[in-house]
Amino acid sequence: MSAPQRATPDAAPARADVRRNRRRLLDAARAAFTEGGVDAPPAEIARRAGVGVGTLYRHFPDRASLVDAVLGDRYDTLRDEADRLLDACAASGAFAALTTWLDLFACHLALFQGMADSLRPTLLEPAVDAARGCDAMLAAWDRLFTRAQQAGAIRRDARPRDILRAVNALRWATQGTPTATQEADRLRALLLDGLRYQHTDGIRAGR
Amino acid sequence: MSAPQRATPDAAPARADVRRNRRRLLDAARAAFTEGGVDAPPAEIARRAGVGVGTLYRHFPDRASLVDAVLGDRYDTLRDEADRLLDACAASGAFAALTTWLDLFACHLALFQGMADSLRPTLLEPAVDAARGCDAMLAAWDRLFTRAQQAGAIRRDARPRDILRAVNALRWATQGTPTATQEADRLRALLLDGLRYQHTDGIRAGR
DNA sequence: ACCTGAACACCGTTCAAGT
DNA sequence: ACCTGAACACCGTTCAAGT
């Protein structure tokens, strides 16, 4: 019914003021997210940007699109890191590659308050969300995980998406405390020891 | 300033209609929680109970007090189970006692949608909430956990509250999916293998 | 085309009036 | 004393009017 869309809908718009508004909104959102988490009120973001709320909604129809825009190319960077670590597996070991990447992922989750809640639906299978900017990252993680399984570094009966959901959840568990990051790290280390542990070894510490 | 409170503020009130309203509210809340989770709208609960919203707020000033009242003596039951399992450690092993109790705890978390979110602040250290009805349960869990550590069944560098928060988080991670319970079970099993794993053994599955 | 912000919709909580 | 539910407060979203 309507005229054909532009081939590159995410390209920079023609009008300078539109680009400027978008830039201001992203800066304002980043600042608001940093102070109040990803659930910062729309009115506050618009006020900081010096625009009306309607402009915010015009540029970013829903919360997820705003969060993703603020996140920018972080998911691509995480994907690149995963691919880089996959190549380095032979040198430093598949398990080390896994933990190194999950540290990066955990760091990403700590960027703003509320990130864990925001990402939860995306990490479900089947995904409730349309997978946001992170499809490629998830695929790269799957490759890294499969490599570790093939190398015998982690148990066979675990699924890659499970671990991501768990790491996300463990971050959620500790959010809002002064020592959130280190507590999340401790819980993640525990989980990773479980992932590393092979049932077939038949070795158990206790009775 | 005011007249002294009754010695037993939680005792059944004198008036029959007040008791009846309380009963109705609890029944309505349980039904609403079952269908819509612990965040079910106050108006719906009051409507189901056949009372005004004001009556709901009079009986239960905040959401937590309503949830706790609906939960009833479940935390006491969980405490009793923990104590019972502590006694049975000699027969079936401290680790088995731990997993058995955590299964019960996980089952409790699955009672209503939103339970994990509701319990998160309570499980933080220092607790953000005034600890609700579950102080005694948490203390019993600490005993069970310490026993397992003393028996060498689990690693020394883990803290009891950590595990509870983690189990709660893993439930949160899977909520809303058709297979939520079994997926949470799988993630919990992974975590528990990590808990069981002893660093001092020096045995690792991978490289 | 795009922007503005008042108006609208929604929902949790309170409290003046009633019993 | 307790109950009722309209009124209030708050907040996210929309859209008629303006540029």
CSV table of C-alpha atoms (C1' of nucleotides) in Angstrom, one decimal:
chain,number,residue,atom,x,y,z
A,1,MET,CA,0.0,0.0,0.0
A,2,SER,CA,2.7,2.5,1.0
A,3,ALA,CA,5.7,3.7,-0.9
A,4,PRO,CA,8.7,1.4,-0.9
A,5,GLN,CA,11.0,1.9,2.1
A,6,ARG,CA,14.5,3.1,1.7
A,7,ALA,CA,17.0,0.4,1.2
A,8,THR,CA,19.0,1.6,4.3
A,9,PRO,CA,16.4,2.6,6.9
A,10,ASP,CA,19.1,3.0,9.6
A,11,ALA,CA,21.2,5.3,7.5
A,12,ALA,CA,21.7,8.9,8.7
A,13,PRO,CA,18.6,10.9,7.7
A,14,ALA,CA,18.9,13.8,5.3
A,15,ARG,CA,17.9,16.6,7.6
A,16,ALA,CA,20.7,17.9,9.9
A,17,ASP,CA,18.3,18.7,12.8
A,18,VAL,CA,16.9,15.2,12.8
A,19,ARG,CA,20.4,13.8,13.0
A,20,ARG,CA,21.2,16.2,15.8
A,21,ASN,CA,18.1,15.2,17.7
A,22,ARG,CA,19.0,11.6,17.4
A,23,ARG,CA,22.5,12.3,18.6
A,24,ARG,CA,21.2,14.3,21.6
A,25,LEU,CA,18.7,11.6,22.5
A,26,LEU,CA,21.3,8.9,22.5
A,27,ASP,CA,23.6,11.0,24.7
A,28,ALA,CA,20.8,11.9,27.0
A,29,ALA,CA,19.7,8.2,27.2
A,30,ARG,CA,23.2,7.0,27.9
A,31,ALA,CA,23.5,9.5,30.7
A,32,ALA,CA,20.1,8.6,32.1
A,33,PHE,CA,20.8,4.9,31.9
A,34,THR,CA,24.1,5.4,33.7
A,35,GLU,CA,22.4,7.1,36.6
A,36,GLY,CA,19.0,5.3,36.7
A,37,GLY,CA,19.4,2.2,34.7
A,38,VAL,CA,17.7,1.2,31.4
A,39,ASP,CA,14.3,2.0,32.9
A,40,ALA,CA,15.0,5.7,33.2
A,41,PRO,CA,11.7,7.7,32.5
A,42,PRO,CA,11.1,8.8,28.9
A,43,ALA,CA,10.3,12.3,30.2
A,44,GLU,CA,13.7,12.7,31.8
A,45,ILE,CA,15.5,11.5,28.7
A,46,ALA,CA,13.6,13.9,26.5
A,47,ARG,CA,14.2,16.8,29.0
A,48,ARG,CA,18.0,16.1,29.1
A,49,ALA,CA,18.1,16.0,25.3
A,50,GLY,CA,16.1,19.2,25.1
A,51,VAL,CA,13.4,17.8,22.9
A,52,GLY,CA,9.7,16.8,23.5
A,53,VAL,CA,8.8,13.2,24.4
A,54,GLY,CA,7.1,12.8,21.1
A,55,THR,CA,10.5,13.2,19.4
A,56,LEU,CA,11.9,10.5,21.6
A,57,TYR,CA,9.1,8.1,20.6
A,58,ARG,CA,9.4,9.1,16.9
A,59,HIS,CA,13.1,8.1,16.9
A,60,PHE,CA,12.8,5.1,19.1
A,61,PRO,CA,9.3,3.5,19.1
A,62,ASP,CA,10.0,1.2,22.1
A,63,ARG,CA,12.4,0.9,24.9
A,64,ALA,CA,14.3,-2.0,23.4
A,65,SER,CA,15.2,0.0,20.2
A,66,LEU,CA,16.5,2.8,22.4
A,67,VAL,CA,18.6,0.5,24.5
A,68,ASP,CA,20.0,-1.2,21.5
A,69,ALA,CA,20.8,2.1,19.8
A,70,VAL,CA,22.7,3.2,23.0
A,71,LEU,CA,24.5,-0.1,23.1
A,72,GLY,CA,25.6,0.6,19.5
A,73,ASP,CA,28.1,-2.0,18.2
A,74,ARG,CA,28.8,-3.6,21.5
A,75,TYR,CA,27.3,-6.9,20.4
A,76,ASP,CA,29.4,-6.8,17.2
A,77,THR,CA,32.5,-6.3,19.4
A,78,LEU,CA,31.5,-9.2,21.6
A,79,ARG,CA,31.0,-11.4,18.5
A,80,ASP,CA,34.5,-10.3,17.2
A,81,GLU,CA,36.0,-11.2,20.6
A,82,ALA,CA,34.4,-14.6,20.5
A,83,ASP,CA,35.7,-15.3,17.0
A,84,ARG,CA,39.2,-14.1,18.1
A,85,LEU,CA,39.1,-16.4,21.1
A,86,LEU,CA,38.0,-19.3,18.9
A,87,ASP,CA,41.2,-18.9,16.9
A,88,ALA,CA,43.2,-18.7,20.1
A,89,CYS,CA,41.8,-21.9,21.5
A,90,ALA,CA,44.8,-24.0,20.4
A,91,ALA,CA,47.2,-21.8,22.3
A,92,SER,CA,45.4,-21.1,25.6
A,93,GLY,CA,42.8,-23.8,25.7
A,94,ALA,CA,39.1,-23.9,25.0
A,95,PHE,CA,38.0,-23.5,28.6
A,96,ALA,CA,40.1,-20.4,29.1
A,97,ALA,CA,38.6,-19.0,26.0
A,98,LEU,CA,35.2,-19.7,27.4
A,99,THR,CA,35.8,-18.0,30.7
A,100,THR,CA,37.5,-15.0,29.1
A,101,TRP,CA,34.6,-14.4,26.9
A,102,LEU,CA,32.0,-14.8,29.7
A,103,ASP,CA,34.0,-12.2,31.7
A,104,LEU,CA,33.4,-9.8,28.8
A,105,PHE,CA,29.8,-10.8,28.6
A,106,ALA,CA,29.4,-10.2,32.4
A,107,CYS,CA,31.1,-6.9,32.1
A,108,HIS,CA,28.6,-6.0,29.4
A,109,LEU,CA,25.7,-7.0,31.6
A,110,ALA,CA,27.0,-4.6,34.3
A,111,LEU,CA,27.0,-1.6,32.0
A,112,PHE,CA,23.6,-0.3,33.2
A,113,GLN,CA,21.3,-1.3,36.0
A,114,GLY,CA,18.5,-3.4,34.6
A,115,MET,CA,20.4,-4.9,31.7
A,116,ALA,CA,19.8,-8.4,33.0
A,117,ASP,CA,16.0,-7.9,33.0
A,118,SER,CA,16.2,-6.3,29.6
A,119,LEU,CA,18.2,-9.3,28.1
A,120,ARG,CA,16.2,-12.1,29.7
A,121,PRO,CA,13.5,-12.5,27.1
A,122,THR,CA,16.1,-12.3,24.3
A,123,LEU,CA,18.0,-15.3,25.8
A,124,LEU,CA,15.0,-17.5,26.1
A,125,GLU,CA,14.5,-20.4,23.7
A,126,PRO,CA,12.4,-19.9,21.7
A,127,ALA,CA,13.2,-16.2,21.9
A,128,VAL,CA,10.2,-14.1,23.0
A,129,ASP,CA,11.8,-11.1,21.5
A,130,ALA,CA,12.8,-10.7,18.0
A,131,ALA,CA,16.5,-11.2,18.6
A,132,ARG,CA,17.9,-7.7,18.9
A,133,GLY,CA,21.3,-6.8,17.7
A,134,CYS,CA,22.9,-9.9,19.2
A,135,ASP,CA,22.1,-12.8,16.8
A,136,ALA,CA,25.6,-12.8,15.4
A,137,MET,CA,27.1,-12.7,18.9
A,138,LEU,CA,24.9,-15.6,20.0
A,139,ALA,CA,26.0,-17.6,17.0
A,140,ALA,CA,29.7,-16.8,17.7
A,141,TRP,CA,29.2,-17.9,21.3
A,142,ASP,CA,27.6,-21.2,20.1
A,143,ARG,CA,30.8,-21.8,18.0
A,144,LEU,CA,33.1,-21.2,21.0
A,145,PHE,CA,31.0,-23.4,23.2
A,146,THR,CA,30.9,-26.2,20.7
A,147,ARG,CA,34.6,-26.1,20.3
A,148,ALA,CA,35.1,-26.4,24.0
A,149,GLN,CA,32.8,-29.4,24.0
A,150,GLN,CA,34.6,-31.0,21.1
A,151,ALA,CA,37.9,-30.5,23.0
A,152,GLY,CA,36.5,-32.3,26.0
A,153,ALA,CA,37.0,-29.2,28.1
A,154,ILE,CA,33.3,-29.0,29.2
A,155,ARG,CA,30.6,-31.5,29.7
A,156,ARG,CA,28.5,-32.7,26.8
A,157,ASP,CA,25.1,-32.3,28.4
A,158,ALA,CA,25.1,-28.5,28.6
A,159,ARG,CA,23.7,-26.2,26.1
A,160,PRO,CA,25.3,-22.9,25.1
A,161,ARG,CA,22.3,-20.8,25.6
A,162,ASP,CA,21.8,-22.2,29.1
A,163,ILE,CA,25.1,-20.8,30.2
A,164,LEU,CA,24.3,-17.3,28.9
A,165,ARG,CA,21.0,-17.3,30.6
A,166,ALA,CA,22.6,-18.5,33.8
A,167,VAL,CA,25.4,-15.9,33.7
A,168,ASN,CA,22.7,-13.2,33.1
A,169,ALA,CA,20.7,-14.5,36.0
A,170,LEU,CA,23.6,-14.6,38.4
A,171,ARG,CA,24.2,-10.9,37.5
A,172,TRP,CA,20.6,-10.2,38.2
A,173,ALA,CA,20.8,-11.9,41.6
A,174,THR,CA,23.4,-9.5,42.8
A,175,GLN,CA,22.4,-6.2,41.2
A,176,GLY,CA,21.9,-3.2,43.5
A,177,THR,CA,24.5,-4.3,46.0
A,178,PRO,CA,27.8,-2.4,46.5
A,179,THR,CA,29.8,-5.6,45.7
A,180,ALA,CA,27.5,-6.8,42.9
A,181,THR,CA,30.2,-7.5,40.4
A,182,GLN,CA,32.5,-9.5,42.6
A,183,GLU,CA,29.6,-11.5,44.0
A,184,ALA,CA,28.4,-12.2,40.4
A,185,ASP,CA,32.0,-13.3,39.6
A,186,ARG,CA,32.1,-15.7,42.5
A,187,LEU,CA,28.7,-17.3,41.5
A,188,ARG,CA,29.8,-17.5,37.9
A,189,ALA,CA,33.1,-19.3,38.9
A,190,LEU,CA,31.0,-21.8,40.7
A,191,LEU,CA,28.8,-22.5,37.7
A,192,LEU,CA,31.8,-22.8,35.4
A,193,ASP,CA,33.3,-25.4,37.7
A,194,GLY,CA,30.1,-27.3,37.3
A,195,LEU,CA,30.3,-26.9,33.6
A,196,ARG,CA,33.9,-28.2,33.6
A,197,TYR,CA,33.1,-31.1,35.7
A,198,GLN,CA,32.7,-34.4,33.8
A,199,HIS,CA,30.2,-36.9,35.1
A,200,THR,CA,32.0,-39.6,33.2
A,201,ASP,CA,35.1,-39.2,35.4
A,202,GLY,CA,33.1,-40.6,38.3
A,203,ILE,CA,35.0,-38.5,40.7
A,204,ARG,CA,33.1,-36.7,43.3
A,205,ALA,CA,34.5,-34.7,46.2
A,206,GLY,CA,32.0,-35.7,48.9
A,207,ARG,CA,29.8,-38.7,49.4
B,1,MET,CA,1.2,8.7,72.4
B,2,SER,CA,-1.3,6.0,71.3
B,3,ALA,CA,-2.9,3.3,73.4
B,4,PRO,CA,-0.7,0.2,73.9
B,5,GLN,CA,-1.0,-2.4,71.1
B,6,ARG,CA,-2.4,-5.8,71.7
B,7,ALA,CA,0.2,-8.4,72.7
B,8,THR,CA,-0.7,-10.5,69.7
B,9,PRO,CA,-1.3,-8.2,66.8
B,10,ASP,CA,-1.6,-11.1,64.4
B,11,ALA,CA,-4.2,-12.9,66.4
B,12,ALA,CA,-7.6,-13.3,64.9
B,13,PRO,CA,-9.6,-10.1,65.3
B,14,ALA,CA,-12.7,-10.0,67.4
B,15,ARG,CA,-15.3,-9.2,64.7
B,16,ALA,CA,-16.5,-12.0,62.6
B,17,ASP,CA,-16.9,-9.9,59.4
B,18,VAL,CA,-13.2,-8.7,59.7
B,19,ARG,CA,-12.0,-12.3,59.9
B,20,ARG,CA,-14.3,-13.2,57.0
B,21,ASN,CA,-12.9,-10.4,54.9
B,22,ARG,CA,-9.4,-11.4,55.6
B,23,ARG,CA,-10.1,-15.0,54.7
B,24,ARG,CA,-11.8,-13.9,51.4
B,25,LEU,CA,-8.9,-11.6,50.6
B,26,LEU,CA,-6.4,-14.4,51.1
B,27,ASP,CA,-8.4,-16.8,48.9
B,28,ALA,CA,-8.8,-14.2,46.2
B,29,ALA,CA,-5.1,-13.3,46.3
B,30,ARG,CA,-4.1,-16.9,46.1
B,31,ALA,CA,-6.3,-17.4,43.0
B,32,ALA,CA,-5.1,-14.2,41.4
B,33,PHE,CA,-1.5,-15.1,42.1
B,34,THR,CA,-2.0,-18.5,40.6
B,35,GLU,CA,-3.3,-17.0,37.4
B,36,GLY,CA,-1.4,-13.7,37.1
B,37,GLY,CA,1.6,-14.1,39.5
B,38,VAL,CA,2.3,-12.1,42.7
B,39,ASP,CA,2.0,-8.8,40.8
B,40,ALA,CA,-1.7,-9.3,40.2
B,41,PRO,CA,-3.5,-5.9,40.3
B,42,PRO,CA,-5.0,-4.9,43.7
B,43,ALA,CA,-8.3,-4.0,42.1
B,44,GLU,CA,-8.7,-7.6,40.8
B,45,ILE,CA,-7.9,-9.2,44.1
B,46,ALA,CA,-10.5,-6.9,45.9
B,47,ARG,CA,-13.1,-7.6,43.2
B,48,ARG,CA,-12.6,-11.4,43.5
B,49,ALA,CA,-12.9,-11.1,47.3
B,50,GLY,CA,-16.0,-9.0,47.0
B,51,VAL,CA,-14.6,-6.1,49.0
B,52,GLY,CA,-13.3,-2.6,48.2
B,53,VAL,CA,-9.7,-1.9,47.5
B,54,GLY,CA,-9.5,0.0,50.8
B,55,THR,CA,-10.2,-3.1,52.7
B,56,LEU,CA,-7.4,-4.9,50.9
B,57,TYR,CA,-5.0,-2.1,51.9
B,58,ARG,CA,-6.3,-2.0,55.5
B,59,HIS,CA,-5.6,-5.7,56.0
B,60,PHE,CA,-2.3,-5.8,54.0
B,61,PRO,CA,-0.6,-2.4,53.8
B,62,ASP,CA,2.0,-3.5,51.2
B,63,ARG,CA,2.4,-6.2,48.6
B,64,ALA,CA,5.0,-8.2,50.7
B,65,SER,CA,2.7,-8.6,53.6
B,66,LEU,CA,0.0,-10.0,51.3
B,67,VAL,CA,2.4,-12.4,49.6
B,68,ASP,CA,3.7,-13.5,53.0
B,69,ALA,CA,0.2,-14.1,54.3
B,70,VAL,CA,-0.8,-16.1,51.3
B,71,LEU,CA,2.4,-18.1,51.7
B,72,GLY,CA,1.3,-18.9,55.2
B,73,ASP,CA,3.6,-21.3,57.0
B,74,ARG,CA,5.5,-22.5,54.0
B,75,TYR,CA,8.8,-21.0,55.3
B,76,ASP,CA,8.3,-22.8,58.6
B,77,THR,CA,7.7,-26.0,56.7
B,78,LEU,CA,10.8,-25.5,54.7
B,79,ARG,CA,12.7,-24.9,57.9
B,80,ASP,CA,11.4,-28.1,59.4
B,81,GLU,CA,12.4,-30.0,56.3
B,82,ALA,CA,15.9,-28.6,56.6
B,83,ASP,CA,16.2,-29.6,60.2
B,84,ARG,CA,14.9,-33.1,59.4
B,85,LEU,CA,17.4,-33.5,56.6
B,86,LEU,CA,20.2,-32.3,58.9
B,87,ASP,CA,19.4,-35.2,61.2
B,88,ALA,CA,19.3,-37.6,58.2
B,89,CYS,CA,22.7,-36.5,56.9
B,90,ALA,CA,24.5,-39.5,58.5
B,91,ALA,CA,22.3,-41.9,56.7
B,92,SER,CA,22.0,-40.5,53.2
B,93,GLY,CA,24.9,-38.1,53.0
B,94,ALA,CA,25.3,-34.3,53.5
B,95,PHE,CA,25.3,-33.6,49.8
B,96,ALA,CA,22.1,-35.5,49.1
B,97,ALA,CA,20.4,-33.6,52.0
B,98,LEU,CA,21.5,-30.3,50.3
B,99,THR,CA,20.1,-31.2,46.9
B,100,THR,CA,16.9,-32.6,48.4
B,101,TRP,CA,16.2,-29.4,50.3
B,102,LEU,CA,17.1,-27.2,47.3
B,103,ASP,CA,14.6,-29.1,45.2
B,104,LEU,CA,12.0,-28.2,47.8
B,105,PHE,CA,13.2,-24.6,47.7
B,106,ALA,CA,13.0,-24.5,43.9
B,107,CYS,CA,9.5,-25.9,44.0
B,108,HIS,CA,8.6,-23.1,46.4
B,109,LEU,CA,9.9,-20.6,44.0
B,110,ALA,CA,7.8,-22.0,41.2
B,111,LEU,CA,4.6,-21.6,43.2
B,112,PHE,CA,3.6,-18.3,41.6
B,113,GLN,CA,5.0,-16.3,38.7
B,114,GLY,CA,7.2,-13.4,40.0
B,115,MET,CA,8.2,-15.2,43.2
B,116,ALA,CA,11.9,-15.0,42.3
B,117,ASP,CA,11.7,-11.2,41.9
B,118,SER,CA,9.8,-10.9,45.1
B,119,LEU,CA,12.4,-12.9,47.0
B,120,ARG,CA,15.5,-11.3,45.5
B,121,PRO,CA,15.9,-8.4,47.9
B,122,THR,CA,15.3,-10.7,50.9
B,123,LEU,CA,18.2,-12.9,49.9
B,124,LEU,CA,20.7,-10.0,49.5
B,125,GLU,CA,23.3,-9.4,52.2
B,126,PRO,CA,22.8,-7.1,53.9
B,127,ALA,CA,19.1,-7.7,53.4
B,128,VAL,CA,17.4,-4.7,51.8
B,129,ASP,CA,14.1,-6.0,53.1
B,130,ALA,CA,13.3,-6.6,56.7
B,131,ALA,CA,13.7,-10.3,56.5
B,132,ARG,CA,10.1,-11.6,56.0
B,133,GLY,CA,8.8,-14.8,57.4
B,134,CYS,CA,11.9,-16.7,56.4
B,135,ASP,CA,14.6,-15.9,59.0
B,136,ALA,CA,14.3,-19.3,60.6
B,137,MET,CA,14.4,-21.0,57.3
B,138,LEU,CA,17.5,-19.2,56.3
B,139,ALA,CA,19.2,-20.1,59.6
B,140,ALA,CA,18.2,-23.8,59.1
B,141,TRP,CA,19.7,-23.7,55.6
B,142,ASP,CA,22.9,-22.3,57.0
B,143,ARG,CA,23.1,-25.2,59.4
B,144,LEU,CA,22.6,-27.7,56.6
B,145,PHE,CA,25.1,-26.0,54.4
B,146,THR,CA,27.7,-25.8,57.2
B,147,ARG,CA,27.3,-29.5,57.9
B,148,ALA,CA,27.9,-30.4,54.3
B,149,GLN,CA,31.1,-28.3,54.4
B,150,GLN,CA,32.3,-29.9,57.5
B,151,ALA,CA,31.6,-33.3,56.0
B,152,GLY,CA,33.8,-32.3,53.0
B,153,ALA,CA,30.9,-32.8,50.7
B,154,ILE,CA,31.1,-29.3,49.2
B,155,ARG,CA,33.8,-26.8,48.7
B,156,ARG,CA,34.8,-24.5,51.5
B,157,ASP,CA,34.9,-21.2,49.6
B,158,ALA,CA,31.2,-21.0,49.0
B,159,ARG,CA,28.7,-19.2,51.2
B,160,PRO,CA,25.2,-20.6,52.0
B,161,ARG,CA,23.4,-17.4,51.0
B,162,ASP,CA,25.1,-17.4,47.7
B,163,ILE,CA,23.6,-20.7,46.7
B,164,LEU,CA,20.1,-19.6,47.6
B,165,ARG,CA,20.5,-16.4,45.6
B,166,ALA,CA,21.8,-18.5,42.7
B,167,VAL,CA,19.0,-21.0,42.8
B,168,ASN,CA,16.5,-18.1,42.9
B,169,ALA,CA,18.2,-16.5,40.0
B,170,LEU,CA,18.2,-19.6,37.9
B,171,ARG,CA,14.5,-19.9,38.4
B,172,TRP,CA,14.1,-16.3,37.4
B,173,ALA,CA,16.1,-17.0,34.2
B,174,THR,CA,13.7,-19.6,32.9
B,175,GLN,CA,10.3,-18.2,34.1
B,176,GLY,CA,7.6,-17.8,31.5
B,177,THR,CA,8.7,-20.7,29.3
B,178,PRO,CA,6.6,-23.9,29.0
B,179,THR,CA,9.5,-26.0,30.3
B,180,ALA,CA,10.7,-23.5,33.0
B,181,THR,CA,10.9,-26.0,35.8
B,182,GLN,CA,13.0,-28.6,34.0
B,183,GLU,CA,15.3,-26.0,32.6
B,184,ALA,CA,15.8,-24.5,36.0
B,185,ASP,CA,16.5,-28.0,37.3
B,186,ARG,CA,19.2,-28.5,34.7
B,187,LEU,CA,20.9,-25.2,35.5
B,188,ARG,CA,20.7,-25.9,39.2
B,189,ALA,CA,22.3,-29.3,38.7
B,190,LEU,CA,25.2,-27.6,36.9
B,191,LEU,CA,25.7,-25.2,39.8
B,192,LEU,CA,25.6,-28.0,42.3
B,193,ASP,CA,28.3,-29.9,40.5
B,194,GLY,CA,30.4,-26.8,40.8
B,195,LEU,CA,29.6,-26.6,44.5
B,196,ARG,CA,30.6,-30.2,44.9
B,197,TYR,CA,33.8,-29.8,43.0
B,198,GLN,CA,36.8,-29.4,45.2
B,199,HIS,CA,39.7,-27.3,43.9
B,200,THR,CA,42.1,-29.2,46.2
B,201,ASP,CA,41.5,-32.4,44.2
B,202,GLY,CA,43.5,-30.8,41.4
B,203,ILE,CA,41.4,-32.7,38.9
B,204,ARG,CA,40.0,-31.0,35.9
B,205,ALA,CA,38.1,-32.5,33.1
B,206,GLY,CA,39.6,-30.4,30.3
B,207,ARG,CA,42.9,-28.8,29.6
C,1,DA,C1',8.6,16.2,7.4
C,2,DC,C1',9.3,16.8,11.9
C,3,DC,C1',8.6,18.6,16.6
C,4,DT,C1',5.9,19.9,20.7
C,5,DG,C1',3.6,19.0,25.0
C,6,DA,C1',-1.1,18.8,26.5
C,7,DA,C1',-4.3,15.2,26.7
C,8,DC,C1',-5.3,10.5,27.4
C,9,DA,C1',-5.0,5.9,29.4
C,10,DC,C1',-3.7,3.1,33.0
C,11,DC,C1',-2.9,1.7,37.6
C,12,DG,C1',-1.6,1.8,42.5
C,13,DT,C1',-2.8,4.2,46.8
C,14,DT,C1',-5.4,7.2,49.8
C,15,DC,C1',-9.1,9.1,52.5
C,16,DA,C1',-13.7,11.5,53.1
C,17,DA,C1',-18.1,9.8,53.6
C,18,DG,C1',-21.0,6.1,54.9
C,19,DT,C1',-22.4,2.0,57.8
D,1,DA,C1',-14.2,0.1,64.1
D,2,DC,C1',-14.5,-1.0,59.7
D,3,DC,C1',-15.8,-0.6,54.7
D,4,DT,C1',-16.5,1.7,50.2
D,5,DG,C1',-15.0,3.5,45.9
D,6,DA,C1',-14.4,8.0,44.0
D,7,DA,C1',-10.6,10.9,43.8
D,8,DC,C1',-5.8,11.6,43.6
D,9,DA,C1',-1.1,10.9,42.0
D,10,DC,C1',1.9,9.0,38.9
D,11,DC,C1',3.7,7.7,34.6
D,12,DG,C1',4.0,5.9,29.9
D,13,DT,C1',2.2,6.8,25.3
D,14,DT,C1',-0.3,9.2,21.7
D,15,DC,C1',-1.8,12.7,18.5
D,16,DA,C1',-3.8,17.3,17.2
D,17,DA,C1',-1.8,21.6,16.4
D,18,DG,C1',2.2,24.1,15.2
D,19,DT,C1',6.6,25.1,12.6
